[in-house]
Each structure stands twice: as structure tokens, then as C-alpha cells.
mmCIF file of C-alpha atoms in Angstrom:
data_model
loop_
_atom_site.group_PDB
_atom_site.id
_atom_site.type_symbol
_atom_site.label_atom_id
_atom_site.label_comp_id
_atom_site.label_asym_id
_atom_site.label_seq_id
_atom_site.Cartn_x
_atom_site.Cartn_y
_atom_site.Cartn_z
ATOM 1 C CA MET A 1175 0.080 -0.176 0.019
ATOM 2 C CA LYS A 1176 1.065 3.495 -0.699
ATOM 3 C CA ILE A 1177 0.983 6.157 1.685
ATOM 4 C CA GLY A 1178 0.928 9.810 0.731
ATOM 5 C CA TRP A 1179 2.068 11.392 4.170
ATOM 6 C CA TYR A 1180 0.898 14.918 4.257
ATOM 7 C CA THR A 1181 2.794 17.242 6.748
ATOM 8 C CA HIS A 1182 5.044 19.637 7.806
ATOM 9 C CA HIS A 1183 6.218 18.012 11.080
ATOM 10 C CA ILE A 1184 9.430 16.703 9.704
ATOM 11 C CA GLU A 1185 13.073 15.949 10.587
ATOM 12 C CA ASN A 1186 15.683 19.015 10.910
ATOM 13 C CA GLU A 1187 17.885 19.021 8.088
ATOM 14 C CA PRO A 1188 21.802 18.825 9.247
ATOM 15 C CA LYS A 1189 24.006 21.730 7.826
ATOM 16 C CA GLU A 1190 27.158 22.816 8.152
ATOM 17 C CA SER A 1191 27.953 25.328 10.592
ATOM 18 C CA GLU A 1192 30.677 28.184 10.692
ATOM 19 C CA ARG A 1193 33.056 25.968 12.309
ATOM 20 C CA GLY A 1194 32.489 23.014 10.251
ATOM 21 C CA SER A 1195 30.102 20.864 12.486
ATOM 22 C CA VAL A 1196 27.042 19.592 11.748
ATOM 23 C CA THR A 1197 23.868 21.476 13.502
ATOM 24 C CA ARG A 1198 20.303 21.423 13.182
ATOM 25 C CA ASP A 1199 17.531 24.132 13.083
ATOM 26 C CA GLY A 1200 14.242 24.099 14.769
ATOM 27 C CA LEU A 1201 13.202 25.282 18.287
ATOM 28 C CA PHE A 1202 15.514 22.484 19.905
ATOM 29 C CA THR A 1203 18.746 21.507 19.329
ATOM 30 C CA GLY A 1204 19.113 18.147 17.864
ATOM 31 C CA ARG A 1205 17.190 15.769 15.326
ATOM 32 C CA PHE A 1206 13.356 17.034 16.253
ATOM 33 C CA ALA A 1207 11.928 20.196 16.510
ATOM 34 C CA GLY A 1208 9.390 19.260 18.907
ATOM 35 C CA GLY A 1209 7.072 16.315 19.919
ATOM 36 C CA ALA A 1210 4.959 16.363 16.753
ATOM 37 C CA GLU A 1211 8.087 15.454 14.516
ATOM 38 C CA MET A 1212 9.205 13.034 17.242
ATOM 39 C CA SER A 1213 5.574 11.084 17.094
ATOM 40 C CA ASP A 1214 5.589 11.252 13.543
ATOM 41 C CA TYR A 1215 8.745 9.611 12.968
ATOM 42 C CA GLU A 1216 8.093 6.895 15.550
ATOM 43 C CA TYR A 1217 5.004 6.403 13.690
ATOM 44 C CA ARG A 1218 6.291 5.589 10.371
ATOM 45 C CA LEU A 1219 9.343 3.284 11.953
ATOM 46 C CA GLN A 1220 6.459 1.102 12.824
ATOM 47 C CA ALA A 1221 4.589 1.071 9.463
ATOM 48 C CA PRO A 1222 3.980 -2.603 8.726
ATOM 49 C CA VAL A 1223 5.571 -4.722 6.161
ATOM 50 C CA GLY A 1224 4.139 -3.536 2.644
ATOM 51 C CA PHE A 1225 3.477 0.076 3.317
ATOM 52 C CA GLU A 1226 5.208 2.254 1.301
ATOM 53 C CA ILE A 1227 5.444 6.219 2.767
ATOM 54 C CA GLU A 1228 6.347 9.144 0.850
ATOM 55 C CA ILE A 1229 6.331 12.595 2.644
ATOM 56 C CA VAL A 1230 4.468 15.391 0.914
ATOM 57 C CA THR A 1231 5.120 18.800 2.406
ATOM 58 C CA PRO A 1232 3.331 22.074 1.563
ATOM 59 C CA TYR A 1233 6.354 23.092 -0.485
ATOM 60 C CA THR A 1234 6.265 20.084 -2.711
ATOM 61 C CA PHE A 1235 2.327 19.515 -2.917
ATOM 62 C CA ASP A 1236 2.508 20.325 -6.337
ATOM 63 C CA THR A 1237 5.020 18.009 -7.459
ATOM 64 C CA HIS A 1238 3.061 14.884 -6.345
ATOM 65 C CA ASP A 1239 0.105 13.403 -8.288
ATOM 66 C CA ILE A 1240 -2.307 12.626 -5.289
ATOM 67 C CA HIS A 1241 -3.856 9.860 -7.475
ATOM 68 C CA GLN A 1242 -0.791 7.388 -7.048
ATOM 69 C CA PHE A 1243 -1.505 7.153 -3.159
ATOM 70 C CA ASP A 1244 -3.464 4.389 -2.057
ATOM 71 C CA SER A 1245 -4.220 6.171 1.484
ATOM 72 C CA ILE A 1246 -3.739 10.067 2.228
ATOM 73 C CA VAL A 1247 -2.260 10.502 5.842
ATOM 74 C CA VAL A 1248 -2.398 14.035 7.256
ATOM 75 C CA THR A 1249 -0.578 14.458 10.425
ATOM 76 C CA GLY A 1250 0.141 18.814 10.186
ATOM 77 C CA THR A 1251 -2.258 21.474 8.567
ATOM 78 C CA ASP A 1252 -0.607 24.599 10.116
ATOM 79 C CA ALA A 1253 1.383 25.054 6.965
ATOM 80 C CA PHE A 1254 -1.277 24.172 4.083
ATOM 81 C CA THR A 1255 -2.806 26.767 2.190
ATOM 82 C CA ASP A 1256 -6.295 26.616 2.271
ATOM 83 C CA GLN A 1257 -6.588 25.599 -1.632
ATOM 84 C CA GLN A 1258 -4.303 22.589 -0.536
ATOM 85 C CA LEU A 1259 -6.419 21.430 2.635
ATOM 86 C CA PHE A 1260 -9.766 21.853 0.433
ATOM 87 C CA ARG A 1261 -7.995 19.628 -2.295
ATOM 88 C CA LEU A 1262 -7.275 16.960 0.622
ATOM 89 C CA SER A 1263 -10.669 17.039 1.956
ATOM 90 C CA GLU A 1264 -11.951 15.273 -1.356
ATOM 91 C CA TYR A 1265 -9.744 12.071 -0.872
ATOM 92 C CA GLU A 1266 -11.367 11.266 2.635
ATOM 93 C CA PRO A 1267 -8.245 11.255 4.507
ATOM 94 C CA PHE A 1268 -7.041 9.805 7.898
ATOM 95 C CA VAL A 1269 -6.333 13.246 9.793
ATOM 96 C CA PHE A 1270 -4.243 13.071 13.221
ATOM 97 C CA VAL A 1271 -3.466 16.489 14.738
ATOM 98 C CA HIS A 1272 -0.953 16.870 17.666
ATOM 99 C CA HIS A 1273 -1.418 20.135 18.888
ATOM 100 C CA LEU A 1274 -5.201 22.570 19.204
ATOM 101 C CA GLN A 1275 -6.077 23.543 15.831
ATOM 102 C CA THR A 1276 -6.733 27.034 14.510
ATOM 103 C CA PRO A 1277 -10.380 27.123 13.383
ATOM 104 C CA ARG A 1278 -10.549 27.635 9.329
ATOM 105 C CA SER A 1279 -13.080 27.134 6.872
ATOM 106 C CA SER A 1280 -10.401 24.890 4.766
ATOM 107 C CA LEU A 1281 -9.472 22.877 8.054
ATOM 108 C CA ASP A 1282 -13.201 22.272 8.541
ATOM 109 C CA ALA A 1283 -13.640 20.976 5.533
ATOM 110 C CA LEU A 1284 -10.584 18.406 5.929
ATOM 111 C CA ILE A 1285 -12.043 16.946 9.300
ATOM 112 C CA SER A 1286 -15.680 16.726 7.926
ATOM 113 C CA GLY A 1287 -14.714 15.284 4.754
ATOM 114 C CA SER A 1288 -11.817 12.780 6.848
ATOM 115 C CA ARG A 1289 -12.576 9.080 6.915
ATOM 116 C CA LEU A 1290 -11.063 8.960 10.836
ATOM 117 C CA PHE A 1291 -10.272 12.036 12.950
ATOM 118 C CA VAL A 1292 -7.580 11.335 15.585
ATOM 119 C CA THR A 1293 -5.700 13.320 18.427
ATOM 120 C CA HIS A 1294 -3.664 11.859 21.278
ATOM 121 C CA THR A 1295 -6.233 12.385 24.100
ATOM 122 C CA PRO A 1296 -9.983 13.002 25.050
ATOM 123 C CA ALA A 1297 -9.009 16.211 26.334
ATOM 124 C CA HIS A 1298 -7.835 17.190 23.049
ATOM 125 C CA MET A 1299 -10.261 15.762 20.997
ATOM 126 C CA ALA A 1300 -13.341 17.517 23.333
ATOM 127 C CA ARG A 1301 -11.438 20.995 22.426
ATOM 128 C CA GLU A 1302 -11.355 20.316 18.603
ATOM 129 C CA LEU A 1303 -15.486 18.916 18.768
ATOM 130 C CA SER A 1304 -16.519 22.626 20.131
ATOM 131 C CA TRP A 1305 -16.049 23.915 16.478
ATOM 132 C CA SER A 1306 -15.742 20.813 14.279
ATOM 133 C CA LYS A 1307 -18.302 18.073 13.241
ATOM 134 C CA PRO A 1308 -15.986 14.710 12.150
ATOM 135 C CA ARG A 1309 -17.584 11.582 10.805
ATOM 136 C CA LYS A 1310 -15.636 9.067 12.948
ATOM 137 C CA THR A 1311 -13.157 9.739 15.738
ATOM 138 C CA ALA A 1312 -10.376 8.223 17.636
ATOM 139 C CA GLN A 1313 -7.310 8.566 20.203
ATOM 140 C CA VAL A 1314 -4.138 7.472 20.226
ATOM 141 C CA LEU A 1315 -0.900 7.676 22.420
ATOM 142 C CA SER A 1316 2.516 8.917 21.001
ATOM 143 C CA TYR A 1317 4.796 5.609 20.342
ATOM 144 C CA PHE A 1318 8.342 5.764 22.085
ATOM 145 C CA ASP A 1319 10.359 3.111 23.194
ATOM 146 C CA THR A 1320 9.925 2.471 26.754
ATOM 147 C CA SER A 1321 12.516 0.493 27.791
ATOM 148 C CA LYS A 1322 14.629 3.759 27.764
ATOM 149 C CA CYS A 1323 12.557 5.035 31.149
ATOM 150 C CA HIS A 1324 14.186 3.584 34.221
ATOM 151 C CA ASP A 1325 13.033 3.624 37.800
ATOM 152 C CA HIS A 1326 16.155 3.795 39.979
ATOM 153 C CA LEU A 1327 14.373 3.323 43.001
ATOM 154 C CA ASP A 1328 16.618 5.160 45.315
ATOM 155 C CA LYS A 1329 14.683 8.349 44.533
ATOM 156 C CA LYS A 1330 16.141 11.783 45.833
ATOM 157 C CA PRO A 1331 14.105 14.679 47.400
ATOM 158 C CA PHE A 1332 14.157 17.184 44.647
ATOM 159 C CA ALA A 1333 11.459 18.236 41.884
ATOM 160 C CA LEU A 1334 12.642 18.503 38.355
ATOM 161 C CA TRP A 1335 10.956 20.947 35.715
ATOM 162 C CA ALA A 1336 12.100 19.446 31.971
ATOM 163 C CA ALA A 1337 11.061 21.470 28.913
ATOM 164 C CA ARG A 1338 12.200 23.844 26.474
ATOM 165 C CA GLU A 1339 12.359 27.491 27.521
ATOM 166 C CA HIS A 1340 9.168 29.082 27.094
ATOM 167 C CA PRO A 1341 7.073 31.250 29.374
ATOM 168 C CA LEU A 1342 3.899 29.074 28.440
ATOM 169 C CA LYS A 1343 5.468 25.856 29.716
ATOM 170 C CA GLY A 1344 5.000 27.148 33.262
ATOM 171 C CA LYS A 1345 9.023 27.309 34.579
ATOM 172 C CA LEU A 1346 8.012 30.056 37.266
ATOM 173 C CA LYS A 1347 4.927 28.216 38.787
ATOM 174 C CA ALA A 1348 6.773 25.081 39.010
ATOM 175 C CA HIS A 1349 9.704 26.568 40.855
ATOM 176 C CA ALA A 1350 7.243 28.196 43.211
ATOM 177 C CA TRP A 1351 5.273 24.739 43.630
ATOM 178 C CA ALA A 1352 8.713 23.312 44.966
ATOM 179 C CA ALA A 1353 9.663 26.040 46.676
ATOM 180 C CA GLN A 1354 6.406 25.936 48.864
ATOM 181 C CA ALA A 1355 6.529 22.282 49.250
ATOM 182 C CA GLY A 1356 10.004 21.867 50.628
ATOM 183 C CA TYR A 1357 11.727 20.586 47.621
ATOM 184 C CA GLU A 1358 15.083 21.624 45.843
ATOM 185 C CA PHE A 1359 14.116 22.497 42.096
ATOM 186 C CA LYS A 1360 16.134 20.930 39.232
ATOM 187 C CA ALA A 1361 15.541 22.661 35.932
ATOM 188 C CA LEU A 1362 16.295 21.098 32.637
ATOM 189 C CA SER A 1363 16.198 22.556 29.043
ATOM 190 C CA ASN A 1364 17.823 22.077 25.597
ATOM 191 C CA VAL A 1365 20.260 19.009 27.136
ATOM 192 C CA PRO A 1366 20.267 15.249 25.579
ATOM 193 C CA ARG A 1367 17.315 13.052 26.034
ATOM 194 C CA ASP A 1368 18.903 10.655 28.157
ATOM 195 C CA GLN A 1369 20.066 13.376 30.713
ATOM 196 C CA VAL A 1370 16.348 14.586 31.224
ATOM 197 C CA LEU A 1371 15.459 10.486 31.288
ATOM 198 C CA ASP A 1372 18.432 10.085 33.796
ATOM 199 C CA ALA A 1373 17.029 12.934 36.244
ATOM 200 C CA MET A 1374 13.698 11.994 36.081
ATOM 201 C CA ALA A 1375 14.809 7.839 36.946
ATOM 202 C CA ARG A 1376 16.488 9.573 40.098
ATOM 203 C CA CYS A 1377 13.662 12.629 41.115
ATOM 204 C CA GLU A 1378 11.242 12.207 43.819
ATOM 205 C CA TRP A 1379 8.522 14.640 41.879
ATOM 206 C CA PHE A 1380 8.162 15.655 38.281
ATOM 207 C CA VAL A 1381 6.422 19.155 37.750
ATOM 208 C CA HIS A 1382 4.602 20.370 34.624
ATOM 209 C CA LEU A 1383 2.191 23.396 34.961
ATOM 210 C CA PRO A 1384 1.783 24.953 31.367
ATOM 211 C CA LEU A 1385 -0.106 28.079 30.869
ATOM 212 C CA ALA A 1386 -1.716 26.492 27.596
ATOM 213 C CA PHE A 1387 -3.255 23.384 26.675
ATOM 214 C CA GLU A 1388 -1.004 20.496 25.513
ATOM 215 C CA SER A 1389 -2.452 17.463 23.913
ATOM 216 C CA GLU A 1390 -0.559 14.725 25.505
ATOM 217 C CA CYS A 1391 2.998 15.671 26.881
ATOM 218 C CA ARG A 1392 5.455 13.211 26.621
ATOM 219 C CA ALA A 1393 7.650 14.063 29.206
ATOM 220 C CA VAL A 1394 4.392 13.617 31.645
ATOM 221 C CA MET A 1395 4.356 10.235 30.013
ATOM 222 C CA GLU A 1396 8.150 9.450 30.633
ATOM 223 C CA ALA A 1397 7.789 10.492 34.419
ATOM 224 C CA VAL A 1398 5.260 8.157 35.287
ATOM 225 C CA LEU A 1399 7.356 5.424 33.747
ATOM 226 C CA SER A 1400 10.354 6.860 35.416
ATOM 227 C CA GLY A 1401 8.270 6.204 38.774
ATOM 228 C CA CYS A 1402 8.027 10.107 39.543
ATOM 229 C CA GLN A 1403 5.502 11.514 41.957
ATOM 230 C CA ILE A 1404 3.613 14.025 39.381
ATOM 231 C CA HIS A 1405 2.659 17.654 39.825
ATOM 232 C CA THR A 1406 0.812 19.063 36.431
ATOM 233 C CA ASN A 1407 -2.501 20.490 35.547
ATOM 234 C CA ASP A 1408 -5.617 20.059 33.364
ATOM 235 C CA ASN A 1409 -3.439 21.848 30.548
ATOM 236 C CA VAL A 1410 -1.955 18.450 30.067
ATOM 237 C CA GLY A 1411 -3.862 16.333 28.065
ATOM 238 C CA ILE A 1412 -2.389 12.785 29.216
ATOM 239 C CA THR A 1413 -4.148 13.391 32.601
ATOM 240 C CA SER A 1414 -7.431 12.976 30.382
ATOM 241 C CA ILE A 1415 -6.714 9.189 30.415
ATOM 242 C CA GLU A 1416 -8.198 7.223 32.767
ATOM 243 C CA ASP A 1417 -5.543 5.502 35.287
ATOM 244 C CA TRP A 1418 -2.658 7.855 33.810
ATOM 245 C CA GLN A 1419 -0.640 7.433 36.614
ATOM 246 C CA ASP A 1420 -0.347 3.772 36.611
ATOM 247 C CA ALA A 1421 2.941 3.383 35.191
ATOM 248 C CA ASP A 1422 2.045 -0.170 33.705
ATOM 249 C CA TYR A 1423 -0.806 0.445 32.269
ATOM 250 C CA LEU A 1424 0.872 3.483 30.744
ATOM 251 C CA ARG A 1425 3.460 1.567 29.515
ATOM 252 C CA HIS A 1426 1.229 -0.823 27.750
ATOM 253 C CA MET A 1427 -0.782 1.793 26.354
ATOM 254 C CA ILE A 1428 2.347 3.349 24.630
ATOM 255 C CA ASP A 1429 4.168 0.050 23.606
ATOM 256 C CA LYS A 1430 1.144 -0.549 21.455
ATOM 257 C CA ALA A 1431 0.654 2.624 19.930
ATOM 258 C CA GLY A 1432 2.418 2.294 16.571
ATOM 259 C CA SER A 1433 0.317 -1.024 15.772
ATOM 260 C CA THR A 1434 -2.944 1.167 17.242
ATOM 261 C CA PHE A 1435 -2.073 3.893 14.619
ATOM 262 C CA TRP A 1436 -1.853 1.763 11.918
ATOM 263 C CA ASN A 1437 -4.565 -0.531 12.641
ATOM 264 C CA LEU A 1438 -6.468 3.026 12.544
ATOM 265 C CA VAL A 1439 -5.235 3.438 9.322
ATOM 266 C CA ARG A 1440 -6.230 0.813 7.516
ATOM 267 C CA GLN A 1441 -9.974 1.361 8.601
#
């Protein structure tokens, strides 16, 4: 089966820096600009045998014949023009959005015309259903390698915050909570993921108090799997999943997310 994967959530392209070393553009240093790019990449790696995927971006849209694809998958909408979204809506696409959408007529047409509209969590879906009318909906978590998350058991009494440096990520609120609760506060941003996971394995608390809604929040999921106690708020979508703080249950949901995603694409 040939899949046309329409998105702007793609890996950062390496480039030569002025010092001659390889660097990557993006909001984060590293291979991915954010969680959406990472999730898309991991889903594609989980594609069943016999699935051929061709990525189409807003900038290569006109260079691809949409009729060559057996199935259309749309995982990013923001950068596509209204004309492009209206065109995609005519082919009963599988539409999966990673973050809150900005309502517009072309996006409404895309969602209404989709054979299946998918978000990560019920909380995110509820927000999109306040303005759109898809025919059928589903949710699936991001897939990632859960074996990289460990609980060292010998937890240290400190509270960890780990996110990119942005006012909406709630770093100041997290610091204030830690101080009030009597915990040492540690903040990590723009560091290798292994360093974040190692800190999660050792900390007693993970604190994430974003000021804006996040569809899922992979960091909170990783902290649960690492045995942390979690202090968060309703802006974190994963909290709308029943039993989300049960590490064994959450691990099971993540481990099967790749196959769940592709089973939904097949529908």
C-alpha cells in the first residue's frame, strides 16, 4: 500500500555550521523540532511490511500526483494553504492532529471530509469537537521506546522540571510549587534526552504546570514510567486518560501505540 503522508512535521535537516560541525535548525537543538516531529517519525518506523510511505510537505504538494496514493494521511495542517486543505478533503484522508488547531473553513472541510479524525487524548478531542464535525473519531498515544525509562528506586528529594525555555511551559510556577512544598528544584532545557531521563529516574517529583493546553505531553508520560510522583494541571492532555498515573498501564498503551495507529490507518 502506498501512503501519501502530508505534513510539515519533519526532521530537521543537518547543515554545516561556521565551524564546520553539523548542526540542525529548529526550536530544539537536535534531530527534532518538537514532540509532533518525534511522534510522526516513530509512527512511520512502526509501519507494517508492505506499506510504502512518501512524505509530502506544503512546499512539495504540487510535485506529487495525489492519485498515485492508496491512502492519504495528514498529520500537520498549519503550514498548508486553504487551497491545499480543500483539495485533501476530497480524498477521505486519515487526519491526525498533534496540537490544538486554529479553526478555518478549509480545516473544517478537511476534518469533515476525513474517514477518521484522530487526536492523542480525549481532552484534546473535546476541544476540537467544539468547532468541528468529523464523521468518526479515535485517540492514540505517541509511540516511543519505553525501555529507556527507568526507575532507579533510590529517589532523591528534588522536583524536576524539563521542557524548552518558553513562558507558556510554566517554569516559574513549577519553581514556586517546589519551593512551597520544600523540595530542591532542578530545571533542564535543551539537553540530551538521555540526561532528562536519567534525572527523571532519580527525582521524587516531576512538575509540569503549562499555561497553555498540551495535547499529550511526552515528558509527563516519561516521568510516570520513571516512577516519579507528578504535579501537573488540566492543561496536560494525558491527564484525561483513565489511570494515566499507573505506570504499567501507561507503558502498555504506549508500547502498542504504533500498531494501534496503523490499525486505524487501515480502517
